[in-house]
PDB file of C-alpha atoms in Angstrom:
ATOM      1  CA  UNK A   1     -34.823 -35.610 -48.361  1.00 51.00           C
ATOM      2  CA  UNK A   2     -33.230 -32.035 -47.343  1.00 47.00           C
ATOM      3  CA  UNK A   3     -34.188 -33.144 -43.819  1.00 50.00           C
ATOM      4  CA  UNK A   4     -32.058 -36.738 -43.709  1.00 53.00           C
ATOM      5  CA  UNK A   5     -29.276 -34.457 -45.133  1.00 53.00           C
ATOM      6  CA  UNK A   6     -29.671 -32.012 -42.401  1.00 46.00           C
ATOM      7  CA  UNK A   7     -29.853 -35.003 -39.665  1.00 56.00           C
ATOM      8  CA  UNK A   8     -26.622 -36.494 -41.533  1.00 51.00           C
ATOM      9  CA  UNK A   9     -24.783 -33.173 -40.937  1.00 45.00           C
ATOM     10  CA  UNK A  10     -25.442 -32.377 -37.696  1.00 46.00           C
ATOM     11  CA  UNK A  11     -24.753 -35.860 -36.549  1.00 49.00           C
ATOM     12  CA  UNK A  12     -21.263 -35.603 -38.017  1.00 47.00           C
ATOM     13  CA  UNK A  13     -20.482 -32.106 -36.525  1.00 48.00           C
ATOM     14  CA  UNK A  14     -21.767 -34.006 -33.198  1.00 47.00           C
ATOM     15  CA  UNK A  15     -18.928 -36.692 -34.052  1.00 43.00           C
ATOM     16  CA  UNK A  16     -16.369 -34.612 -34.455  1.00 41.00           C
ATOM     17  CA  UNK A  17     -16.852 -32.367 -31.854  1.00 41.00           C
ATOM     18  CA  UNK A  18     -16.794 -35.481 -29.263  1.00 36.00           C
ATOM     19  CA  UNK A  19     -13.076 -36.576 -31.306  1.00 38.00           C
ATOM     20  CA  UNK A  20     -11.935 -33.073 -30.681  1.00 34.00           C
ATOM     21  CA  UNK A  21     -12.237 -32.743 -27.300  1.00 32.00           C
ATOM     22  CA  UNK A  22     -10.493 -36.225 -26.289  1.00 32.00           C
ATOM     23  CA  UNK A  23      -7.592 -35.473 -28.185  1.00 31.00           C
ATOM     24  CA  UNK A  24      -7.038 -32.241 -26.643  1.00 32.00           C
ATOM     25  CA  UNK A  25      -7.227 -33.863 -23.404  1.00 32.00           C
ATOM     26  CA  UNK A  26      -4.961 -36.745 -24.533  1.00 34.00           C
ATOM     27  CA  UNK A  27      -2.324 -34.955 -26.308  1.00 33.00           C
ATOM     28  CA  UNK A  28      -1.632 -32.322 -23.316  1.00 30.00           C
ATOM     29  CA  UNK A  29      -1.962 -29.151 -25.164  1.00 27.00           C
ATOM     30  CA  UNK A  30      -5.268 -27.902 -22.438  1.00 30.00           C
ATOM     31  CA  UNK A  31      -3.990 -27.398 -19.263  1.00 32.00           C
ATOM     32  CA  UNK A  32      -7.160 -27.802 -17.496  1.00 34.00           C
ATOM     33  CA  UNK A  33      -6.761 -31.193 -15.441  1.00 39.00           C
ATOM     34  CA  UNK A  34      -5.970 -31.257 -12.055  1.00 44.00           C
ATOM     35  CA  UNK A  35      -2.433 -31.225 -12.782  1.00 48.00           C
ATOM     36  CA  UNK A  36      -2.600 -27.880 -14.372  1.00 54.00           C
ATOM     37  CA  UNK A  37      -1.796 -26.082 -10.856  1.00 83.00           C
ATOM     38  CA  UNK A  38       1.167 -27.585  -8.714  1.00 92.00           C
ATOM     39  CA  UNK A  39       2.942 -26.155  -6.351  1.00 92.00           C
ATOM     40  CA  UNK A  40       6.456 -27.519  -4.428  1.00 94.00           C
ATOM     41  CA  UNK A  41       6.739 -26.360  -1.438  1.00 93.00           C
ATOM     42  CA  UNK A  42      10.152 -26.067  -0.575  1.00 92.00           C
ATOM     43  CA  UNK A  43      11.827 -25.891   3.136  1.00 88.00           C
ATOM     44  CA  UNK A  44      13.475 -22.312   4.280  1.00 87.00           C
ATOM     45  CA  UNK A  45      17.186 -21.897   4.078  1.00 91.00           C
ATOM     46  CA  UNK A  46      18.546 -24.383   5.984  1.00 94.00           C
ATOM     47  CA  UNK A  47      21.945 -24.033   8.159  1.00 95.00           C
ATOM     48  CA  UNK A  48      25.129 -26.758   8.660  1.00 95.00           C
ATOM     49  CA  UNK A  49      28.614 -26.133  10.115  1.00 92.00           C
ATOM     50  CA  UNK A  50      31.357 -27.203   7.775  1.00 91.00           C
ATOM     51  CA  UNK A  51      32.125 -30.799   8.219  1.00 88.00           C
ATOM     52  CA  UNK A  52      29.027 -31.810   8.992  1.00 91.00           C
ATOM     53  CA  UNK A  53      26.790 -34.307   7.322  1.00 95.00           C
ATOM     54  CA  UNK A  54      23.958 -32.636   5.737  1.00 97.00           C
ATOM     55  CA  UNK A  55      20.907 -34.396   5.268  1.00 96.00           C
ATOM     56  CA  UNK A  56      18.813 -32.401   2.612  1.00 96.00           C
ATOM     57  CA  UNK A  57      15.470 -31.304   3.875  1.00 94.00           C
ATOM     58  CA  UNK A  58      12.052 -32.962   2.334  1.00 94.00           C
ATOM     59  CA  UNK A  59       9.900 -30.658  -0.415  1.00 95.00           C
ATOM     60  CA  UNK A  60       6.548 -31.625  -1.288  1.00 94.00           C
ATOM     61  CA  UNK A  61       4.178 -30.855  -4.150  1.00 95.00           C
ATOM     62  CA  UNK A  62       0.650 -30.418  -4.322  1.00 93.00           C
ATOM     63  CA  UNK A  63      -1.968 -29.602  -6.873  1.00 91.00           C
ATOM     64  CA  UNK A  64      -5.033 -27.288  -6.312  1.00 88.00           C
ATOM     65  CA  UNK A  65      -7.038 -30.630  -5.282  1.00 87.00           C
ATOM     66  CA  UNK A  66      -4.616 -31.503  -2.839  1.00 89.00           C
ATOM     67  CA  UNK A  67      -3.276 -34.435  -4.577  1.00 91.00           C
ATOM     68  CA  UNK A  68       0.142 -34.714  -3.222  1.00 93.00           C
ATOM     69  CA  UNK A  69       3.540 -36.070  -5.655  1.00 94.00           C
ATOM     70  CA  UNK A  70       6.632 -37.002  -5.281  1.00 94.00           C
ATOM     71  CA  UNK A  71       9.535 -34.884  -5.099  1.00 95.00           C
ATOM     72  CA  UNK A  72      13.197 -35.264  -6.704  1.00 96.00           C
ATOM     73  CA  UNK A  73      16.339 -33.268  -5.902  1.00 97.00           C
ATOM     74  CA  UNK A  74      20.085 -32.789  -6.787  1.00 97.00           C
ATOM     75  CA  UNK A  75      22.381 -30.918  -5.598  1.00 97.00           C
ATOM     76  CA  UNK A  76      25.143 -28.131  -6.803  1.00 97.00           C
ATOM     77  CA  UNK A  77      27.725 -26.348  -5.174  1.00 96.00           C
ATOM     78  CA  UNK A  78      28.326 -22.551  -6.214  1.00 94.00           C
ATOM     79  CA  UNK A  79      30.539 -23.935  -9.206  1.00 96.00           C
ATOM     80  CA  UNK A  80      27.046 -25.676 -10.647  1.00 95.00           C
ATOM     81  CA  UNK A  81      28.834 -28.565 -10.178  1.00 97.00           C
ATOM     82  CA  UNK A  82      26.482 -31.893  -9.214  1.00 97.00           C
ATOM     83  CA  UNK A  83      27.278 -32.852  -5.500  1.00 97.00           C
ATOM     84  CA  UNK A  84      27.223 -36.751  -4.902  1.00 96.00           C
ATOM     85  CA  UNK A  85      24.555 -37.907  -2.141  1.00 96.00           C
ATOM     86  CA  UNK A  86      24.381 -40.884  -0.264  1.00 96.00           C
ATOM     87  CA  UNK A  87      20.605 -40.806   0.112  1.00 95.00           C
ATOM     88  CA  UNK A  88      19.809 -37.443   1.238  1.00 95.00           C
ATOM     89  CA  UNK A  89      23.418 -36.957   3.104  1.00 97.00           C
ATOM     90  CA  UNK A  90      26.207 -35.599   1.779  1.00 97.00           C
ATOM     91  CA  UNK A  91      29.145 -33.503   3.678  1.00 95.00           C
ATOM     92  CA  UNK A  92      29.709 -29.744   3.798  1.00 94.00           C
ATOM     93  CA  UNK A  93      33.284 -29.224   2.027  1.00 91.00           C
ATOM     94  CA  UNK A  94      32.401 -25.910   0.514  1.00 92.00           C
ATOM     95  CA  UNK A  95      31.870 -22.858   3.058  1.00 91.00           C
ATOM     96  CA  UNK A  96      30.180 -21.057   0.512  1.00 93.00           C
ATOM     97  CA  UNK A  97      27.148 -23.121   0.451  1.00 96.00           C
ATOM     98  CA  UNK A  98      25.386 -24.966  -1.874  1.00 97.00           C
ATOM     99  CA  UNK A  99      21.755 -24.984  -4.090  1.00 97.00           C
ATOM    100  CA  UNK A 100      19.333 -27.813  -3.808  1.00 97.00           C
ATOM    101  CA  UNK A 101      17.266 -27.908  -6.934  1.00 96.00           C
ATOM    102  CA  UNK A 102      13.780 -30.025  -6.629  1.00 96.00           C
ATOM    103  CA  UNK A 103      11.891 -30.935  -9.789  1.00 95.00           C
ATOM    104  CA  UNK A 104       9.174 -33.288 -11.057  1.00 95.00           C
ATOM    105  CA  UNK A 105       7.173 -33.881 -14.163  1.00 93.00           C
ATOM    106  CA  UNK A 106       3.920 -34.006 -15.018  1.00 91.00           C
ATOM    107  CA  UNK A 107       2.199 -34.555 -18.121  1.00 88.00           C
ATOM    108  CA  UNK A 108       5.253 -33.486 -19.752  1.00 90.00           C
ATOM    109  CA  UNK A 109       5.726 -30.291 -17.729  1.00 91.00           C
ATOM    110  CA  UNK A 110       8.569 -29.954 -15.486  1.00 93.00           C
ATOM    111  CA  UNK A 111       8.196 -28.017 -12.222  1.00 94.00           C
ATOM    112  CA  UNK A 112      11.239 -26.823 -10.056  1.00 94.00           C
ATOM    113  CA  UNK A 113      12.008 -25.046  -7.084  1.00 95.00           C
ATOM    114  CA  UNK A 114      15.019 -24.216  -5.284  1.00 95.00           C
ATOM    115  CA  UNK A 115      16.612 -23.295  -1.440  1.00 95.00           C
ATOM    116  CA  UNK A 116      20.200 -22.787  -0.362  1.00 96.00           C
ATOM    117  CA  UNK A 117      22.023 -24.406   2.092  1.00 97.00           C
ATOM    118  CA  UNK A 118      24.450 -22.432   4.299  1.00 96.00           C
ATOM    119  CA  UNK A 119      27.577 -23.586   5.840  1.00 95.00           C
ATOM    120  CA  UNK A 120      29.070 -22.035   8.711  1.00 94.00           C
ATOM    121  CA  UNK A 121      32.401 -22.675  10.602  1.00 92.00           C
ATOM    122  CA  UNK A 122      32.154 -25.424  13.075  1.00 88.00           C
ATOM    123  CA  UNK A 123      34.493 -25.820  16.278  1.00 89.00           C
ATOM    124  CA  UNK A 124      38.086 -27.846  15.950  1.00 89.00           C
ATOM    125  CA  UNK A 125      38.585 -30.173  18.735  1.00 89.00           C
ATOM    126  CA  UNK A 126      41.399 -30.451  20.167  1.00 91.00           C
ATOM    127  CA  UNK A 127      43.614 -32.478  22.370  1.00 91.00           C
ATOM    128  CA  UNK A 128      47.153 -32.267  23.666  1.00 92.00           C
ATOM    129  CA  UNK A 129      49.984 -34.457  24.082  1.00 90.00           C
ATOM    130  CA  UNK A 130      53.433 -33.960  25.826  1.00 90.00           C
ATOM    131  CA  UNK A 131      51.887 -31.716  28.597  1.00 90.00           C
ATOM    132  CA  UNK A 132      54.419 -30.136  30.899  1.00 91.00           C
ATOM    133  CA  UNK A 133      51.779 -28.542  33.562  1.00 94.00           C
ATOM    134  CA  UNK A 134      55.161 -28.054  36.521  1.00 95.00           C
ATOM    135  CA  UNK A 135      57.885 -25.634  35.945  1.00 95.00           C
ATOM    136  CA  UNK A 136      60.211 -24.091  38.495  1.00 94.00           C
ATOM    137  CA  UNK A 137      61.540 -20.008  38.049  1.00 93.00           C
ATOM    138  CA  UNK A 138      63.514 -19.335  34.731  1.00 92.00           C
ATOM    139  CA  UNK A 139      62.857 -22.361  33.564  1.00 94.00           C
ATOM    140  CA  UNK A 140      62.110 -22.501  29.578  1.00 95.00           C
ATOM    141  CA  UNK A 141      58.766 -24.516  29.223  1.00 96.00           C
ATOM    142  CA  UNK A 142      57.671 -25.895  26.191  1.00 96.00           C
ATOM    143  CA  UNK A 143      53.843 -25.842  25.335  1.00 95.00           C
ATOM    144  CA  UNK A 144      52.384 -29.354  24.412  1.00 91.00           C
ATOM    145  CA  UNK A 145      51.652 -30.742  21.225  1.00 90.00           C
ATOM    146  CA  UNK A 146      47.925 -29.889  19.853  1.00 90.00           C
ATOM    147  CA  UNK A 147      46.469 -32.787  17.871  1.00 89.00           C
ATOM    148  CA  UNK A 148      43.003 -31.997  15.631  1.00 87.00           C
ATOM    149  CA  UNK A 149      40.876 -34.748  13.720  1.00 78.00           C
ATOM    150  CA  UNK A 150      40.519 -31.691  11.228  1.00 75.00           C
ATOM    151  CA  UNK A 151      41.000 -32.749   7.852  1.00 70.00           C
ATOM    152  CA  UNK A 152      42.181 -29.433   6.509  1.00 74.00           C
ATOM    153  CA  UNK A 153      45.764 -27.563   7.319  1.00 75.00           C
ATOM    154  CA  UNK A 154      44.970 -25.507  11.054  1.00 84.00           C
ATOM    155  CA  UNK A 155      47.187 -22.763  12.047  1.00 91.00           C
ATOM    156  CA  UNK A 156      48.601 -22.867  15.412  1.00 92.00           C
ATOM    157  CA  UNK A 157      48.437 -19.446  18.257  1.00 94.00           C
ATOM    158  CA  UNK A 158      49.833 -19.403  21.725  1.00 96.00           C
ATOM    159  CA  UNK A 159      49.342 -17.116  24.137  1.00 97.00           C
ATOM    160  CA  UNK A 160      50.670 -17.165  27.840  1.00 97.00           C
ATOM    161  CA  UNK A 161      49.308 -15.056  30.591  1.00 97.00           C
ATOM    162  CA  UNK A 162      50.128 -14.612  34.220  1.00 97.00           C
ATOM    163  CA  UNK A 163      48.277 -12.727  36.409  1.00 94.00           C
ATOM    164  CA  UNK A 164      46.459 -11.514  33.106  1.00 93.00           C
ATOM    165  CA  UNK A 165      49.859  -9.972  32.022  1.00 96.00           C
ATOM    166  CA  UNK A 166      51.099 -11.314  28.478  1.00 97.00           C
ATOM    167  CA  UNK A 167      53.786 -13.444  28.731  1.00 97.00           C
ATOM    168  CA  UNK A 168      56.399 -13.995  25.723  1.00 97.00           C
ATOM    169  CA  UNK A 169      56.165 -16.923  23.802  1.00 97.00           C
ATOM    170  CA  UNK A 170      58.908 -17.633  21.741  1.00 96.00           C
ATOM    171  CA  UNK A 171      57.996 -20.478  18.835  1.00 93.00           C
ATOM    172  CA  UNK A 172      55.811 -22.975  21.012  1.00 94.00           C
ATOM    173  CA  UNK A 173      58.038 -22.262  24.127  1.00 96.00           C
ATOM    174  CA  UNK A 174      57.904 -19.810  27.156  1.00 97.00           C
ATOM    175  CA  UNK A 175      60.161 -18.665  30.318  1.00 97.00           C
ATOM    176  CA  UNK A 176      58.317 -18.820  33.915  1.00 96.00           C
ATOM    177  CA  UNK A 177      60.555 -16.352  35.429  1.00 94.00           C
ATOM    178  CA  UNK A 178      57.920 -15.751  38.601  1.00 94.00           C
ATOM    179  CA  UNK A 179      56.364 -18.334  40.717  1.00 95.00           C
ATOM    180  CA  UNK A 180      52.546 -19.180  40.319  1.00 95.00           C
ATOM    181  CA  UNK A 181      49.925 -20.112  37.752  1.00 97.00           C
ATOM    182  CA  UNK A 182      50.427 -19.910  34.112  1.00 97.00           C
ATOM    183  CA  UNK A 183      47.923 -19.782  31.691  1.00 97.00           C
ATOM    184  CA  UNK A 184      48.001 -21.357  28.146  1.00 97.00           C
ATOM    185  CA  UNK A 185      45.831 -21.150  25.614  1.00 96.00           C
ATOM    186  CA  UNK A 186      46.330 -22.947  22.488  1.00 96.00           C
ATOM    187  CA  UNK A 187      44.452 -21.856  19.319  1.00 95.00           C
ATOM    188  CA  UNK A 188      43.835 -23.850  16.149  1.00 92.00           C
ATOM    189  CA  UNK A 189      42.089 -22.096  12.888  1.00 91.00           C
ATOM    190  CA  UNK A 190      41.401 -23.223   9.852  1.00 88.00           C
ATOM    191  CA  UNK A 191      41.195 -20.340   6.542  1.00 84.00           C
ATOM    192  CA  UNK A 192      37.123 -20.773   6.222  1.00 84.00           C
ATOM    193  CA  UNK A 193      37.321 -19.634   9.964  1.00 86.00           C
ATOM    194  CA  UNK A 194      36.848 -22.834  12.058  1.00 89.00           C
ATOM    195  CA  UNK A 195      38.776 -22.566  14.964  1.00 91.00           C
ATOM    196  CA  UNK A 196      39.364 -24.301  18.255  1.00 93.00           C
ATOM    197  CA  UNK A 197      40.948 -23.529  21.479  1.00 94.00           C
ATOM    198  CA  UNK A 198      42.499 -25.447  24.441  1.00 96.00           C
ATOM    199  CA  UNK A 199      43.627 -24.246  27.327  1.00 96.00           C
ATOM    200  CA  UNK A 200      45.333 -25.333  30.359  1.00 96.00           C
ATOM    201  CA  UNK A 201      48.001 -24.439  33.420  1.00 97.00           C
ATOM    202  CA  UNK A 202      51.495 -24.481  33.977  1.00 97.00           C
ATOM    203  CA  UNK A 203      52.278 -24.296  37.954  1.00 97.00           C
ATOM    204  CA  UNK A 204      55.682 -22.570  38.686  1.00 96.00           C
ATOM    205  CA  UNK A 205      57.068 -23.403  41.741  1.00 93.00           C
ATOM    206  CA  UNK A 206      59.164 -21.361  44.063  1.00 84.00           C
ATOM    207  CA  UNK A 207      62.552 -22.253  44.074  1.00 70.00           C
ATOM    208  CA  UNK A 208      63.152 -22.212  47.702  1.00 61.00           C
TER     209      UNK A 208
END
């Protein structure tokens, strides 16, 4: 008799020792899968010019087994304020940079990881219209018109040289007083320190 009850017992610890163990694997309390280690792996700081369409670099993630999983990302500037993507693309507006934030979850567990994108200042094109490239002595010249694609306000320099002595400009305008070459240079800047110059030269001819 006392050995049936002993049997019964032991076959009921058996029982609920089995129960135990599945429902700390299914309730994902024991962190002992193969999900318990992963690891993104996020790119280096990455570089753009401002203006430029950046296409936010690829993270992956990978558990001790080498499983591999897929990645998700958004975007903030230095406000924390979510930057809208078109795919991976977006365009650098904000010379102070921005924060790419990549996350998944796994059996309930969110992992993240982050790298910073830096903007830099990118060249202003520029082309000119109203060129006056001939001049004769003491004549008043006027420098041409600079036109930019640059969607922010540009502030406009001119310097003249001749013979690689400064000449006076006064508002976009400038006297050739002696015959020969000079040279213009026109520059455009924006205030995150893009900038653009062209440059070109006036001919003064000898009045005789």
């Amino acid at each position: 008799m006392k050995k049936g009850i002993l049997q019964i017992v032991l076959f009921l610890a058996a029982v609920f020792s089995i129960c135990f163990a599945v429902v700390a694997c299914e309730d994902g309390t024991e962190k002992t899968s193969e999900n318990a280690a992963i690891t993104i792996n996020v790119p280096e700081e990455v570089t753009f010019g401002y203006g430029e369409e950046v296409t936010v670099p690829p993270a992956t993630a990978t558990n001790e087994a080498g499983s591999e999983y897929p990645v998700n990302f958004v975007v903030y500037d230095k406000d924390k304020v979510l930057v809208e993507t078109d795919g991976q693309v977006f365009t650098a507006e904000d010379m102070r940079g921005y924060t790419v934030k990549y996350f998944l979850t796994v059996d309930g567990v969110e992992y993240t990881a982050r790298t910073d994108i830096v903007i830099t200042p990118s060249d202003i094109a520029i082309t000119m219209t109203d060129l006056n490239t001939v001049s004769v002595e003491g004549e008043k010249v006027r420098i041409g018109t600079p036109v930019t694609e640059h969607d922010k306000l540009v502030f406009l320099t001119y310097e003249v040289t001749y013979e690689g002595e400064n000449v006076k400009v006064t508002g976009n305008t400038f006297v050739t007083d002696r015959a020969g070459e000079y040279t213009v240079k026109v520059t455009a800047e924006d205030e995150f320190g893009c900038s653009g110059n062209y440059i070109y030269v006036v001919e003064c001819l000898d009045e005789e």
